[in-house]
XYZ file of C-alpha atoms in Angstrom:
292
model
C -14.349 24.758 30.229
C -13.018 26.756 26.312
C -14.483 24.238 23.885
C -10.871 26.476 22.263
C -9.152 24.208 25.060
C -10.672 20.822 23.486
C -10.461 22.011 20.278
C -6.633 22.989 20.056
C -6.381 19.359 22.309
C -7.773 17.072 19.111
C -5.871 19.485 16.443
C -2.835 18.981 18.581
C -3.665 14.554 18.430
C -5.014 14.409 14.587
C -1.241 16.715 13.654
C 0.701 14.049 15.607
C -1.269 11.527 13.475
C 0.299 13.427 10.091
C 3.479 13.567 11.238
C 3.470 10.113 12.350
C 2.588 9.117 8.627
C 4.857 11.245 7.128
C 8.100 10.474 9.146
C 6.786 6.257 8.221
C 6.416 7.734 4.749
C 10.015 9.150 4.734
C 11.813 5.991 6.181
C 9.748 4.233 3.655
C 11.810 6.095 0.395
C 14.137 3.664 -0.189
C 11.835 0.594 0.539
C 11.520 -1.595 -2.933
C 7.417 -1.772 -3.553
C 6.651 0.579 -0.584
C 3.147 2.456 -1.185
C 3.418 6.106 0.931
C 0.307 6.898 3.223
C -1.504 10.047 3.623
C -3.831 11.187 6.066
C -7.961 13.035 5.847
C -8.830 15.194 8.256
C -12.593 16.100 9.495
C -13.459 18.552 11.568
C -15.727 17.200 14.258
C -19.665 17.648 15.280
C -20.698 21.844 15.877
C -22.166 23.307 18.146
C -26.061 24.820 17.325
C -24.918 28.569 19.393
C -28.889 29.333 17.104
C -31.011 27.916 13.912
C -31.510 28.956 11.598
C -35.269 30.855 9.928
C -36.507 30.589 7.253
C -37.788 34.359 5.362
C -40.836 35.894 5.891
C -43.105 38.333 3.523
C -41.293 40.960 6.022
C -37.948 39.471 6.617
C -35.382 38.534 4.730
C -34.109 34.673 6.215
C -31.004 34.037 9.125
C -28.533 31.508 8.923
C -27.547 28.880 12.162
C -24.545 30.218 14.218
C -22.448 26.907 15.206
C -18.938 26.425 16.818
C -16.682 23.468 15.791
C -15.328 21.266 18.382
C -12.062 20.580 16.984
C -10.798 18.529 14.488
C -10.062 14.086 13.318
C -8.689 12.012 11.423
C -11.048 10.976 8.516
C -8.685 7.876 7.263
C -5.457 6.743 6.455
C -5.388 6.962 2.791
C -3.070 4.692 0.825
C -1.360 6.197 -2.685
C -1.455 2.923 -5.088
C 0.871 4.807 -8.067
C 3.501 2.813 -9.373
C 6.994 3.952 -7.697
C 9.789 4.406 -10.826
C 12.055 1.215 -12.007
C 15.514 1.355 -10.989
C 17.741 -0.955 -12.873
C 19.140 -4.190 -10.787
C 20.434 -6.395 -13.328
C 19.238 -9.612 -12.076
C 16.904 -11.550 -14.737
C 14.548 -12.013 -11.927
C 13.907 -9.176 -10.930
C 10.179 -7.398 -12.387
C 8.745 -5.074 -12.532
C 4.626 -4.545 -13.357
C 4.533 -1.468 -16.342
C 1.088 -1.244 -15.036
C -1.635 -1.919 -12.274
C -2.038 -5.647 -10.991
C 0.223 -7.282 -7.665
C 2.204 -10.674 -7.524
C -0.127 -12.888 -4.979
C 2.150 -14.927 -2.596
C 1.982 -17.790 0.078
C 2.056 -17.649 3.409
C 1.987 -21.441 5.029
C 0.165 -24.605 3.391
C -2.841 -26.029 2.790
C -5.496 -24.518 4.685
C -3.405 -22.740 7.273
C -2.203 -20.767 3.890
C -1.813 -17.326 3.747
C -2.253 -15.066 0.435
C -0.241 -11.890 0.255
C -0.587 -9.799 -3.176
C 3.191 -7.549 -3.514
C 4.957 -5.226 -6.106
C 8.147 -6.463 -5.397
C 8.822 -8.965 -7.831
C 11.976 -10.161 -6.456
C 12.293 -14.124 -7.147
C 14.484 -16.985 -6.996
C 14.381 -20.826 -7.252
C 14.813 -22.458 -3.064
C 16.437 -25.586 -2.173
C 12.975 -27.393 -2.786
C 12.343 -25.756 -6.077
C 9.551 -23.580 -5.193
C 9.266 -19.948 -7.002
C 10.125 -17.801 -3.979
C 10.241 -13.599 -2.409
C 13.947 -13.327 -2.216
C 13.020 -10.533 0.330
C 10.853 -12.375 3.010
C 10.812 -16.826 0.877
C 6.770 -16.687 0.771
C 5.625 -18.519 -2.295
C 5.171 -16.983 -5.633
C 1.473 -17.813 -6.783
C 0.382 -18.543 -10.734
C -0.434 -22.140 -12.657
C 1.845 -24.558 -13.823
C 1.150 -28.763 -14.542
C 3.682 -31.326 -16.772
C 6.673 -29.518 -17.795
C 5.941 -29.123 -22.345
C 9.654 -27.942 -24.193
C 9.637 -24.506 -26.027
C 8.305 -24.241 -28.969
C 7.656 -20.681 -28.723
C 3.897 -21.247 -29.418
C 3.067 -23.413 -26.062
C -0.549 -21.586 -23.595
C -0.702 -22.538 -20.329
C -4.288 -22.423 -18.804
C -4.818 -19.817 -16.209
C -8.282 -21.316 -14.815
C -9.140 -22.226 -11.403
C -7.209 -21.147 -8.214
C -3.386 -19.972 -8.705
C -0.703 -22.253 -7.010
C 2.501 -22.259 -6.061
C 5.150 -22.741 -8.678
C 8.158 -25.494 -7.959
C 10.766 -25.912 -10.392
C 11.591 -29.451 -10.447
C 15.960 -31.005 -10.484
C 14.563 -33.127 -13.461
C 12.230 -33.398 -16.176
C 12.494 -36.295 -18.681
C 16.207 -37.698 -16.322
C 17.695 -34.180 -18.067
C 18.352 -32.417 -14.853
C 18.110 -27.931 -14.425
C 20.260 -27.088 -16.446
C 21.629 -24.372 -12.740
C 20.376 -20.158 -13.693
C 17.837 -20.948 -16.740
C 15.214 -20.408 -14.722
C 13.995 -17.649 -16.196
C 10.042 -15.574 -16.917
C 8.866 -13.066 -20.332
C 6.509 -9.349 -19.987
C 3.758 -12.283 -20.010
C 4.210 -14.123 -17.343
C 6.133 -17.729 -19.179
C 7.702 -19.657 -16.772
C 10.789 -21.519 -18.693
C 13.789 -23.199 -17.452
C 16.365 -25.945 -19.116
C 16.858 -29.205 -19.455
C 19.541 -30.303 -20.573
C 19.116 -29.152 -24.346
C 15.278 -28.905 -23.538
C 14.025 -25.155 -22.592
C 10.108 -26.761 -20.889
C 7.705 -24.436 -19.550
C 6.401 -24.909 -16.198
C 3.330 -22.993 -15.921
C 2.647 -18.621 -15.608
C 2.491 -16.396 -13.171
C -0.742 -14.915 -11.363
C -1.238 -11.444 -11.322
C -4.075 -10.731 -8.514
C -6.452 -7.144 -9.247
C -8.893 -6.096 -6.908
C -12.098 -3.706 -6.669
C -11.022 -1.451 -4.604
C -7.259 -1.657 -4.597
C -6.986 1.664 -2.151
C -8.782 -0.423 0.652
C -5.788 -3.541 0.894
C -4.626 -4.080 3.954
C -0.511 -3.236 5.025
C 0.815 -6.135 6.952
C 4.579 -5.607 6.534
C 7.482 -6.603 4.602
C 5.941 -4.781 1.338
C 2.779 -7.426 1.225
C -0.310 -6.523 1.901
C -4.011 -9.003 2.692
C -7.146 -8.483 0.838
C -9.942 -6.133 3.233
C -13.648 -6.447 3.238
C -13.156 -3.601 1.277
C -10.512 -4.399 -1.263
C -12.800 -6.847 -2.360
C -11.819 -10.193 -3.812
C -8.358 -10.638 -5.668
C -9.444 -11.785 -9.331
C -6.264 -13.267 -10.458
C -4.917 -13.600 -13.869
C -2.250 -13.063 -16.274
C -0.365 -10.331 -17.702
C -1.512 -7.607 -20.160
C -5.492 -8.599 -19.461
C -7.824 -7.708 -16.816
C -5.591 -4.142 -16.214
C -3.210 -6.207 -15.419
C 0.382 -4.352 -17.360
C 2.949 -6.279 -18.940
C 6.771 -7.180 -16.604
C 10.032 -5.696 -17.256
C 13.034 -7.581 -16.657
C 15.847 -6.595 -14.225
C 14.503 -3.855 -12.746
C 11.737 -3.793 -9.614
C 9.519 -0.585 -8.236
C 10.893 1.719 -6.320
C 8.761 3.684 -3.319
C 6.462 6.306 -4.970
C 6.768 8.798 -1.777
C 7.856 11.506 -3.314
C 9.936 14.244 -1.174
C 9.352 17.841 -1.873
C 5.987 16.020 -0.755
C 6.858 15.210 2.414
C 8.396 18.204 3.362
C 5.934 20.284 2.727
C 3.361 18.224 4.059
C 6.153 18.036 7.436
C 6.730 21.384 7.274
C 2.401 22.167 7.580
C 2.191 19.905 9.820
C 4.875 21.430 11.777
C 3.097 24.849 11.306
C 0.083 23.458 12.871
C 0.485 21.923 15.475
C 2.565 25.056 17.353
C -0.957 27.099 16.402
C -3.302 24.663 17.862
C -0.167 24.607 20.542
C -0.261 28.389 21.394
C -4.564 28.545 20.735
C -4.542 25.915 24.053
C -1.698 28.262 25.923
C -3.869 31.849 24.675
C -7.018 29.530 26.443
C -5.327 28.762 29.829
C -3.976 32.737 29.960
C -7.834 33.535 29.528
C -8.864 30.515 31.655
C -5.985 32.150 34.304
C -7.395 35.654 34.050
C -10.555 34.568 35.569
C -8.976 32.927 38.281
C -7.292 35.669 39.066
C -11.137 37.810 38.840
C -11.481 35.384 41.741
C -9.438 36.246 43.374
C -9.378 40.372 43.432
């Protein structure tokens, strides 16, 4: 059977994956915190028709002769560049102006699962927990006994971060609705009665290879064998940016790039399909020779 036939088929399969990735990027152009993907192609093995020969005293060397056997998808990478901030005017919406991810937790105890996200849309749920508004996962950070805000408060940020609770009352004073706030350094405060209290500090995760994070839906990621484990720190440390209140990070999909990629993939798909039909025509000619 003709090698070109199988090469064309491999091209169709690979380009279909490319179109799938491009389509998903375009579908998520308005998805908050979404990170675009791209496809990297690799050639398949080549069949060696003749080996290379070294030069001699009387003649020059001869290169090897090889025929390629098609293409394959080498990798599907995540592009981790920051998306543009979009103003929301909500005091509990946050944009990370730099690197790092918010850490959120699903479940509790030994069954708890930690995910990472760039979506900083938070709220206080009915149990007082600080949660992500998009999926209800609990936001992680460091907290302790509420202390009166002085403007120079410090929060112990060592050890594994845990969920953050905004209690209904502190020292007999009830929580003042709508007073929950987080500053640019991740310091969490709320007002009880007439006194402002420090409740904790947000934790941010960084990774040796953030491109190795795996998408799990809802604009969340989980660590993989190639991303490395999460290193937790506070805003402004370890490469983590500061927080910008009242803004959310939009998708980093570039529509002009995606439409260009779609056109290229479409033309390449048509060309590979033409290779298959041309190979079929050649086989038909051979069949006709036998019949004649």
